[in-house]
Amino acid sequence: MSKTDAPPLWVDLPQFRAGMRRLAGAVTLITTSYQGEKQGLTASAVCSLTADPPLLLVCVNKSASAHDPISESNFFAVNVLAADQIGMAQVFSDTARTAERFKMGDWTTGITGAPLLKGALVTFDCEIEQRVAKGTHTIFIGLVKGVHLGENPASLIYFNGSFGTFGSLPPG
Amino acid sequence: MSKTDAPPLWVDLPQFRAGMRRLAGAVTLITTSYQGEKQGLTASAVCSLTADPPLLLVCVNKSASAHDPISESNFFAVNVLAADQIGMAQVFSDTARTAERFKMGDWTTGITGAPLLKGALVTFDCEIEQRVAKGTHTIFIGLVKGVHLGENPASLIYFNGSFGTFGSLPPG
């Protein structure tokens, strides 16, 4: 069989990454607490799943330090960052600054036990309903047991390698 | 057992919806072609899953007219809308305008067979790799076989019930 004649099985990594850079999205901190220790990471792969019951999903890399604590604790919160919380996104995505993560910001505890960030645009306090393992990642499906709306109504948004916020469409 | 003393099992629908309104996201058209007929819907529940292999996922309501065609055809495209394509988002989310959907815009066909929208911010041409049924919805996991970057680099974004685009953060 000639390998050169076969169509590619899928796109290569640079193509996929270039495409995904164009998928704008909210910036969230996924947090949990396991054996008395708070853990978390910055994530953009979060979406609504069903409304009744209220389910959402997050995709977490198995290599992330918070992956196993999330899975073991059986709960997590999705803290959707407000536009003025860019510093939190940076600390939670920097593996060299793990120790700083929960020293920044004001945190409370949700009914599941998950850390909730005060001032977040919205937090979803979730119990894990199902795990779907898929290659390097796990899809955690969360049943939403608490929703908390923050006072800052402006969203932090990540797009094309930059942080920004929601803006009006140009007229026309 | 007293029902009144038990903590709520989960949040109610208005609370969940109010929270989800604050999850900003890209606006996409999920499209397929089945038995010679193009089908599609507007969706925001799309996210990256793994990079190697390149997988993404979309959550589609089982009651959507395009749900079964997507599942049966075994392929779909994610057409991420550019800021000037708000009209496409509106037509693809209006069940009274099904007949207009593929008459608007310029369409080509991807290597999977899925309709690709010209002028989209980016399109992901996917083969279905796995289906996860969850209540009212199906999570379709797609293996990305083609990525096409459009020329318009501005993203359409949906947030808090409105369409807009990516804007700069206020200084400070």
Tab-separated table of C-alpha atoms in Angstrom:
chain	number	residue	atom	x	y	z
A	1	MET	CA	0.000	0.000	0.000
A	2	SER	CA	1.409	3.371	-0.964
A	3	LYS	CA	1.343	5.791	1.905
A	4	THR	CA	1.701	8.836	-0.331
A	5	ASP	CA	-1.545	8.178	-2.191
A	6	ALA	CA	-3.660	7.812	0.929
A	7	PRO	CA	-5.569	10.899	2.033
A	8	PRO	CA	-4.438	12.263	5.376
A	9	LEU	CA	-6.228	10.652	8.298
A	10	TRP	CA	-6.641	14.009	9.999
A	11	VAL	CA	-5.179	17.499	10.076
A	12	ASP	CA	-1.763	18.079	11.613
A	13	LEU	CA	-1.198	19.764	14.937
A	14	PRO	CA	-0.283	23.257	13.621
A	15	GLN	CA	-3.423	23.335	11.455
A	16	PHE	CA	-5.628	22.281	14.336
A	17	ARG	CA	-4.043	24.828	16.672
A	18	ALA	CA	-4.369	27.626	14.107
A	19	GLY	CA	-8.048	26.784	13.764
A	20	MET	CA	-8.692	26.567	17.489
A	21	ARG	CA	-7.061	29.947	18.078
A	22	ARG	CA	-10.094	31.322	16.247
A	23	LEU	CA	-12.654	29.757	18.566
A	24	ALA	CA	-13.372	32.641	20.938
A	25	GLY	CA	-14.465	31.741	24.421
A	26	ALA	CA	-14.916	32.592	28.032
A	27	VAL	CA	-11.995	32.038	30.393
A	28	THR	CA	-12.701	29.925	33.453
A	29	LEU	CA	-10.933	28.572	36.488
A	30	ILE	CA	-11.873	24.984	37.251
A	31	THR	CA	-11.378	24.418	40.977
A	32	THR	CA	-11.723	21.659	43.501
A	33	SER	CA	-10.580	20.734	46.983
A	34	TYR	CA	-9.171	17.314	47.725
A	35	GLN	CA	-7.737	16.057	51.003
A	36	GLY	CA	-7.765	19.574	52.377
A	37	GLU	CA	-5.906	21.109	49.444
A	38	LYS	CA	-7.362	23.481	46.871
A	39	GLN	CA	-6.460	22.769	43.251
A	40	GLY	CA	-7.315	24.432	39.992
A	41	LEU	CA	-6.490	25.281	36.419
A	42	THR	CA	-7.430	27.771	33.708
A	43	ALA	CA	-9.746	26.287	31.077
A	44	SER	CA	-11.655	27.448	28.049
A	45	ALA	CA	-13.120	24.078	27.037
A	46	VAL	CA	-16.368	24.447	28.963
A	47	CYS	CA	-19.882	24.247	27.608
A	48	SER	CA	-23.512	23.854	28.512
A	49	LEU	CA	-24.846	20.342	27.962
A	50	THR	CA	-28.478	19.952	29.059
A	51	ALA	CA	-30.794	22.358	30.920
A	52	ASP	CA	-33.002	19.783	32.673
A	53	PRO	CA	-31.213	18.468	34.606
A	54	PRO	CA	-28.660	21.323	34.572
A	55	LEU	CA	-25.486	19.750	33.191
A	56	LEU	CA	-22.307	21.292	31.829
A	57	LEU	CA	-19.057	19.753	30.717
A	58	VAL	CA	-15.384	20.628	30.974
A	59	CYS	CA	-12.459	19.009	29.145
A	60	VAL	CA	-9.367	18.620	31.332
A	61	ASN	CA	-5.943	17.346	30.318
A	62	LYS	CA	-4.972	14.257	32.286
A	63	SER	CA	-1.499	15.733	32.774
A	64	ALA	CA	-2.860	18.783	34.631
A	65	SER	CA	-2.050	18.698	38.343
A	66	ALA	CA	-5.699	19.349	39.172
A	67	HIS	CA	-7.041	16.502	37.010
A	68	ASP	CA	-6.842	13.690	39.562
A	69	PRO	CA	-7.995	15.830	42.505
A	70	ILE	CA	-11.079	16.868	40.482
A	71	SER	CA	-11.839	13.268	39.632
A	72	GLU	CA	-11.209	11.967	43.161
A	73	SER	CA	-13.122	14.689	44.999
A	74	ASN	CA	-16.118	14.154	42.709
A	75	PHE	CA	-16.874	17.893	42.535
A	76	PHE	CA	-15.586	21.024	40.855
A	77	ALA	CA	-16.559	24.628	40.312
A	78	VAL	CA	-16.444	26.532	37.036
A	79	ASN	CA	-15.495	30.126	37.892
A	80	VAL	CA	-16.142	32.237	34.781
A	81	LEU	CA	-13.762	35.189	34.945
A	82	ALA	CA	-14.827	38.800	34.764
A	83	ALA	CA	-12.874	41.225	32.602
A	84	ASP	CA	-10.910	42.547	35.579
A	85	GLN	CA	-9.706	39.055	36.578
A	86	ILE	CA	-7.088	38.557	33.871
A	87	GLY	CA	-4.416	38.180	36.562
A	88	MET	CA	-6.189	35.102	37.936
A	89	ALA	CA	-6.218	33.505	34.476
A	90	GLN	CA	-2.492	34.055	34.176
A	91	VAL	CA	-1.602	32.617	37.580
A	92	PHE	CA	-3.826	29.579	37.124
A	93	SER	CA	-2.255	28.761	33.770
A	94	ASP	CA	1.354	29.165	34.933
A	95	THR	CA	2.705	25.892	36.338
A	96	ALA	CA	5.579	27.790	37.984
A	97	ARG	CA	3.120	29.744	40.147
A	98	THR	CA	1.033	26.924	41.620
A	99	ALA	CA	1.646	28.108	45.178
A	100	GLU	CA	0.202	31.559	44.443
A	101	ARG	CA	-3.096	30.387	43.008
A	102	PHE	CA	-5.422	30.459	45.989
A	103	LYS	CA	-3.516	33.268	47.734
A	104	MET	CA	-4.824	35.623	45.068
A	105	GLY	CA	-8.485	36.592	45.119
A	106	ASP	CA	-11.181	35.993	47.715
A	107	TRP	CA	-12.545	32.474	47.907
A	108	THR	CA	-15.599	30.932	49.506
A	109	THR	CA	-16.734	27.304	49.540
A	110	GLY	CA	-19.705	26.002	47.565
A	111	ILE	CA	-22.222	23.453	48.755
A	112	THR	CA	-20.263	20.731	46.973
A	113	GLY	CA	-17.056	21.791	48.750
A	114	ALA	CA	-15.521	23.430	45.674
A	115	PRO	CA	-13.696	26.783	46.000
A	116	LEU	CA	-15.749	29.640	44.532
A	117	LEU	CA	-14.044	32.838	43.402
A	118	LYS	CA	-15.680	36.025	44.645
A	119	GLY	CA	-16.108	38.621	41.929
A	120	ALA	CA	-16.340	36.013	39.178
A	121	LEU	CA	-18.807	36.771	36.408
A	122	VAL	CA	-20.636	33.594	37.411
A	123	THR	CA	-19.704	30.403	39.224
A	124	PHE	CA	-21.190	26.959	38.682
A	125	ASP	CA	-20.825	24.637	41.668
A	126	CYS	CA	-20.944	21.075	40.305
A	127	GLU	CA	-21.016	17.469	41.391
A	128	ILE	CA	-19.457	15.077	38.896
A	129	GLU	CA	-22.183	13.112	37.148
A	130	GLN	CA	-20.053	11.267	34.600
A	131	ARG	CA	-16.484	11.005	33.302
A	132	VAL	CA	-15.687	10.267	29.653
A	133	ALA	CA	-12.013	9.448	29.082
A	134	LYS	CA	-10.805	10.403	25.613
A	135	GLY	CA	-7.119	10.179	24.806
A	136	THR	CA	-5.132	12.840	26.644
A	137	HIS	CA	-8.236	14.349	28.228
A	138	THR	CA	-11.212	13.577	30.430
A	139	ILE	CA	-14.617	15.112	29.809
A	140	PHE	CA	-16.118	15.793	33.218
A	141	ILE	CA	-19.899	16.164	33.120
A	142	GLY	CA	-21.091	18.191	36.094
A	143	LEU	CA	-24.538	18.440	37.660
A	144	VAL	CA	-24.949	22.090	38.652
A	145	LYS	CA	-25.899	22.368	42.324
A	146	GLY	CA	-25.244	26.083	42.744
A	147	VAL	CA	-25.085	29.165	40.501
A	148	HIS	CA	-23.717	32.485	41.787
A	149	LEU	CA	-23.866	35.640	39.672
A	150	GLY	CA	-21.190	38.244	40.314
A	151	GLU	CA	-21.638	41.984	40.251
A	152	ASN	CA	-19.202	42.675	37.403
A	153	PRO	CA	-21.148	41.948	34.214
A	154	ALA	CA	-18.152	42.187	31.827
A	155	SER	CA	-16.673	38.911	30.575
A	156	LEU	CA	-13.045	38.067	30.055
A	157	ILE	CA	-12.705	36.494	26.590
A	158	TYR	CA	-9.750	34.709	24.977
A	159	PHE	CA	-9.385	34.904	21.222
A	160	ASN	CA	-6.504	34.586	18.809
A	161	GLY	CA	-3.920	34.412	21.585
A	162	SER	CA	-5.143	37.508	23.418
A	163	PHE	CA	-7.350	38.405	26.326
A	164	GLY	CA	-10.122	40.901	25.723
A	165	THR	CA	-13.789	41.412	26.392
A	166	PHE	CA	-17.162	41.529	24.654
A	167	GLY	CA	-17.568	44.477	22.321
A	168	SER	CA	-20.268	45.866	20.071
A	169	LEU	CA	-20.465	44.910	16.428
A	170	PRO	CA	-19.438	47.625	13.988
A	171	PRO	CA	-22.486	49.370	12.512
A	172	GLY	CA	-23.810	47.963	9.272
B	1	MET	CA	-38.937	11.375	54.554
B	2	SER	CA	-39.554	15.096	54.652
B	3	LYS	CA	-39.033	16.651	51.286
B	4	THR	CA	-38.734	20.167	52.716
B	5	ASP	CA	-35.654	19.393	54.808
B	6	ALA	CA	-33.682	17.879	51.955
B	7	PRO	CA	-31.210	20.164	50.178
B	8	PRO	CA	-32.107	20.839	46.549
B	9	LEU	CA	-30.736	18.196	44.218
B	10	TRP	CA	-29.679	20.822	41.707
B	11	VAL	CA	-30.399	24.404	40.661
B	12	ASP	CA	-33.657	25.249	38.928
B	13	LEU	CA	-33.949	26.077	35.258
B	14	PRO	CA	-34.078	29.913	35.575
B	15	GLN	CA	-30.935	29.899	37.732
B	16	PHE	CA	-29.071	27.673	35.280
B	17	ARG	CA	-30.169	29.774	32.316
B	18	ALA	CA	-29.191	33.024	34.062
B	19	GLY	CA	-25.746	31.563	34.705
B	20	MET	CA	-25.286	30.230	31.192
B	21	ARG	CA	-26.202	33.594	29.687
B	22	ARG	CA	-22.901	34.751	31.161
B	23	LEU	CA	-20.790	32.118	29.428
B	24	ALA	CA	-19.553	34.052	26.387
B	25	GLY	CA	-18.779	32.041	23.318
B	26	ALA	CA	-18.259	31.799	19.604
B	27	VAL	CA	-21.283	31.252	17.391
B	28	THR	CA	-21.122	28.306	15.026
B	29	LEU	CA	-23.215	26.580	12.411
B	30	ILE	CA	-23.060	22.806	12.664
B	31	THR	CA	-23.765	21.377	9.224
B	32	THR	CA	-24.073	18.040	7.525
B	33	SER	CA	-25.475	16.478	4.389
B	34	TYR	CA	-27.585	13.343	4.547
B	35	GLN	CA	-29.356	11.576	1.688
B	36	GLY	CA	-28.638	14.527	-0.569
B	37	GLU	CA	-30.031	17.142	1.779
B	38	LYS	CA	-28.053	19.767	3.672
B	39	GLN	CA	-28.983	20.253	7.329
B	40	GLY	CA	-27.704	22.498	10.047
B	41	LEU	CA	-28.223	24.423	13.236
B	42	THR	CA	-26.722	27.295	15.209
B	43	ALA	CA	-24.687	26.117	18.200
B	44	SER	CA	-22.499	27.616	20.857
B	45	ALA	CA	-21.744	24.428	22.789
B	46	VAL	CA	-18.550	23.581	20.933
B	47	CYS	CA	-15.104	23.031	22.397
B	48	SER	CA	-11.682	21.661	21.721
B	49	LEU	CA	-11.077	18.225	23.224
B	50	THR	CA	-7.648	16.800	22.383
B	51	ALA	CA	-4.943	18.088	20.019
B	52	ASP	CA	-3.366	14.747	19.070
B	53	PRO	CA	-5.451	13.362	17.513
B	54	PRO	CA	-7.346	16.587	16.716
B	55	LEU	CA	-10.734	16.139	18.366
B	56	LEU	CA	-13.482	18.596	19.175
B	57	LEU	CA	-16.944	18.141	20.568
B	58	VAL	CA	-20.357	19.659	19.986
B	59	CYS	CA	-23.512	19.221	22.089
B	60	VAL	CA	-26.677	18.919	19.990
B	61	ASN	CA	-30.255	18.704	21.222
B	62	LYS	CA	-31.906	15.469	20.111
B	63	SER	CA	-35.004	17.459	19.151
B	64	ALA	CA	-33.077	19.541	16.575
B	65	SER	CA	-34.005	18.641	13.010
B	66	ALA	CA	-30.316	18.275	12.141
B	67	HIS	CA	-29.546	15.887	15.021
B	68	ASP	CA	-30.393	12.607	13.310
B	69	PRO	CA	-28.905	13.602	9.937
B	70	ILE	CA	-25.625	14.481	11.696
B	71	SER	CA	-25.600	11.160	13.500
B	72	GLU	CA	-26.584	9.120	10.426
B	73	SER	CA	-24.208	10.800	7.988
B	74	ASN	CA	-21.325	10.285	10.419
B	75	PHE	CA	-19.805	13.688	9.619
B	76	PHE	CA	-20.370	17.349	10.369
B	77	ALA	CA	-18.655	20.692	9.953
B	78	VAL	CA	-18.266	23.373	12.585
B	79	ASN	CA	-18.475	26.727	10.792
B	80	VAL	CA	-17.317	29.408	13.227
B	81	LEU	CA	-19.036	32.635	12.218
B	82	ALA	CA	-17.240	35.865	11.462
B	83	ALA	CA	-18.580	39.134	12.852
B	84	ASP	CA	-20.308	39.985	9.567
B	85	GLN	CA	-22.237	36.687	9.492
B	86	ILE	CA	-24.824	37.480	12.174
B	87	GLY	CA	-27.601	36.965	9.596
B	88	MET	CA	-26.543	33.341	9.146
B	89	ALA	CA	-26.741	32.752	12.900
B	90	GLN	CA	-30.268	34.113	12.942
B	91	VAL	CA	-31.535	32.042	10.020
B	92	PHE	CA	-29.977	28.812	11.340
B	93	SER	CA	-31.583	29.279	14.744
B	94	ASP	CA	-35.052	30.092	13.402
B	95	THR	CA	-37.086	26.923	12.882
B	96	ALA	CA	-39.553	28.854	10.713
B	97	ARG	CA	-36.811	29.621	8.176
B	98	THR	CA	-35.386	26.150	7.559
B	99	ALA	CA	-35.829	26.435	3.805
B	100	GLU	CA	-33.693	29.593	3.636
B	101	ARG	CA	-30.676	28.182	5.428
B	102	PHE	CA	-28.473	26.965	2.611
B	103	LYS	CA	-29.787	29.544	0.126
B	104	MET	CA	-27.948	32.201	2.089
B	105	GLY	CA	-24.169	32.333	1.911
B	106	ASP	CA	-21.726	30.513	-0.362
B	107	TRP	CA	-21.151	26.863	0.429
B	108	THR	CA	-18.538	24.347	-0.612
B	109	THR	CA	-18.170	20.695	0.357
B	110	GLY	CA	-15.491	19.392	2.679
B	111	ILE	CA	-13.587	16.141	2.282
B	112	THR	CA	-16.017	14.464	4.675
B	113	GLY	CA	-18.979	15.657	2.590
B	114	ALA	CA	-20.064	18.338	5.063
B	115	PRO	CA	-21.157	21.791	3.814
B	116	LEU	CA	-18.514	24.442	4.522
B	117	LEU	CA	-19.477	28.109	4.704
B	118	LYS	CA	-17.241	30.429	2.716
B	119	GLY	CA	-16.227	33.515	4.639
B	120	ALA	CA	-16.468	31.747	7.992
B	121	LEU	CA	-13.828	32.679	10.538
B	122	VAL	CA	-12.710	29.040	10.467
B	123	THR	CA	-14.337	25.754	9.542
B	124	PHE	CA	-13.580	22.348	11.034
B	125	ASP	CA	-14.509	19.450	8.769
B	126	CYS	CA	-15.093	16.429	11.029
B	127	GLU	CA	-15.810	12.739	10.949
B	128	ILE	CA	-17.765	11.482	13.951
B	129	GLU	CA	-15.474	9.538	16.215
B	130	GLN	CA	-17.858	8.912	19.109
B	131	ARG	CA	-21.363	9.756	20.327
B	132	VAL	CA	-22.177	10.186	24.010
B	133	ALA	CA	-25.933	10.322	24.690
B	134	LYS	CA	-26.799	12.404	27.736
B	135	GLY	CA	-30.432	13.188	28.478
B	136	THR	CA	-31.878	15.618	25.950
B	137	HIS	CA	-28.573	15.958	24.092
B	138	THR	CA	-25.890	14.028	22.264
B	139	ILE	CA	-22.227	14.944	22.548
B	140	PHE	CA	-20.705	14.362	19.121
B	141	ILE	CA	-16.936	13.954	19.238
B	142	GLY	CA	-15.433	14.813	15.859
B	143	LEU	CA	-12.061	13.905	14.380
B	144	VAL	CA	-10.918	16.990	12.466
B	145	LYS	CA	-10.036	16.085	8.872
B	146	GLY	CA	-9.911	19.606	7.477
B	147	VAL	CA	-9.362	23.137	8.801
B	148	HIS	CA	-10.033	26.194	6.647
B	149	LEU	CA	-9.183	29.707	7.844
B	150	GLY	CA	-11.276	32.533	6.449
B	151	GLU	CA	-10.073	35.988	5.541
B	152	ASN	CA	-12.230	37.890	8.019
B	153	PRO	CA	-10.402	37.654	11.346
B	154	ALA	CA	-13.209	39.135	13.489
B	155	SER	CA	-15.302	36.705	15.520
B	156	LEU	CA	-19.014	36.797	16.146
B	157	ILE	CA	-19.559	36.317	19.892
B	158	TYR	CA	-22.769	35.671	21.839
B	159	PHE	CA	-22.983	36.927	25.398
B	160	ASN	CA	-25.793	37.876	27.740
B	161	GLY	CA	-28.435	37.503	25.033
B	162	SER	CA	-26.659	39.664	22.461
B	163	PHE	CA	-24.394	39.289	19.479
B	164	GLY	CA	-21.147	41.227	19.483
B	165	THR	CA	-17.471	40.766	18.805
B	166	PHE	CA	-14.099	40.636	20.548
B	167	GLY	CA	-13.031	43.954	22.015
B	168	SER	CA	-10.020	45.296	23.876
B	169	LEU	CA	-9.913	45.321	27.655
B	170	PRO	CA	-10.278	48.740	29.255
B	171	PRO	CA	-6.866	50.149	30.262
B	172	GLY	CA	-5.709	49.443	33.805
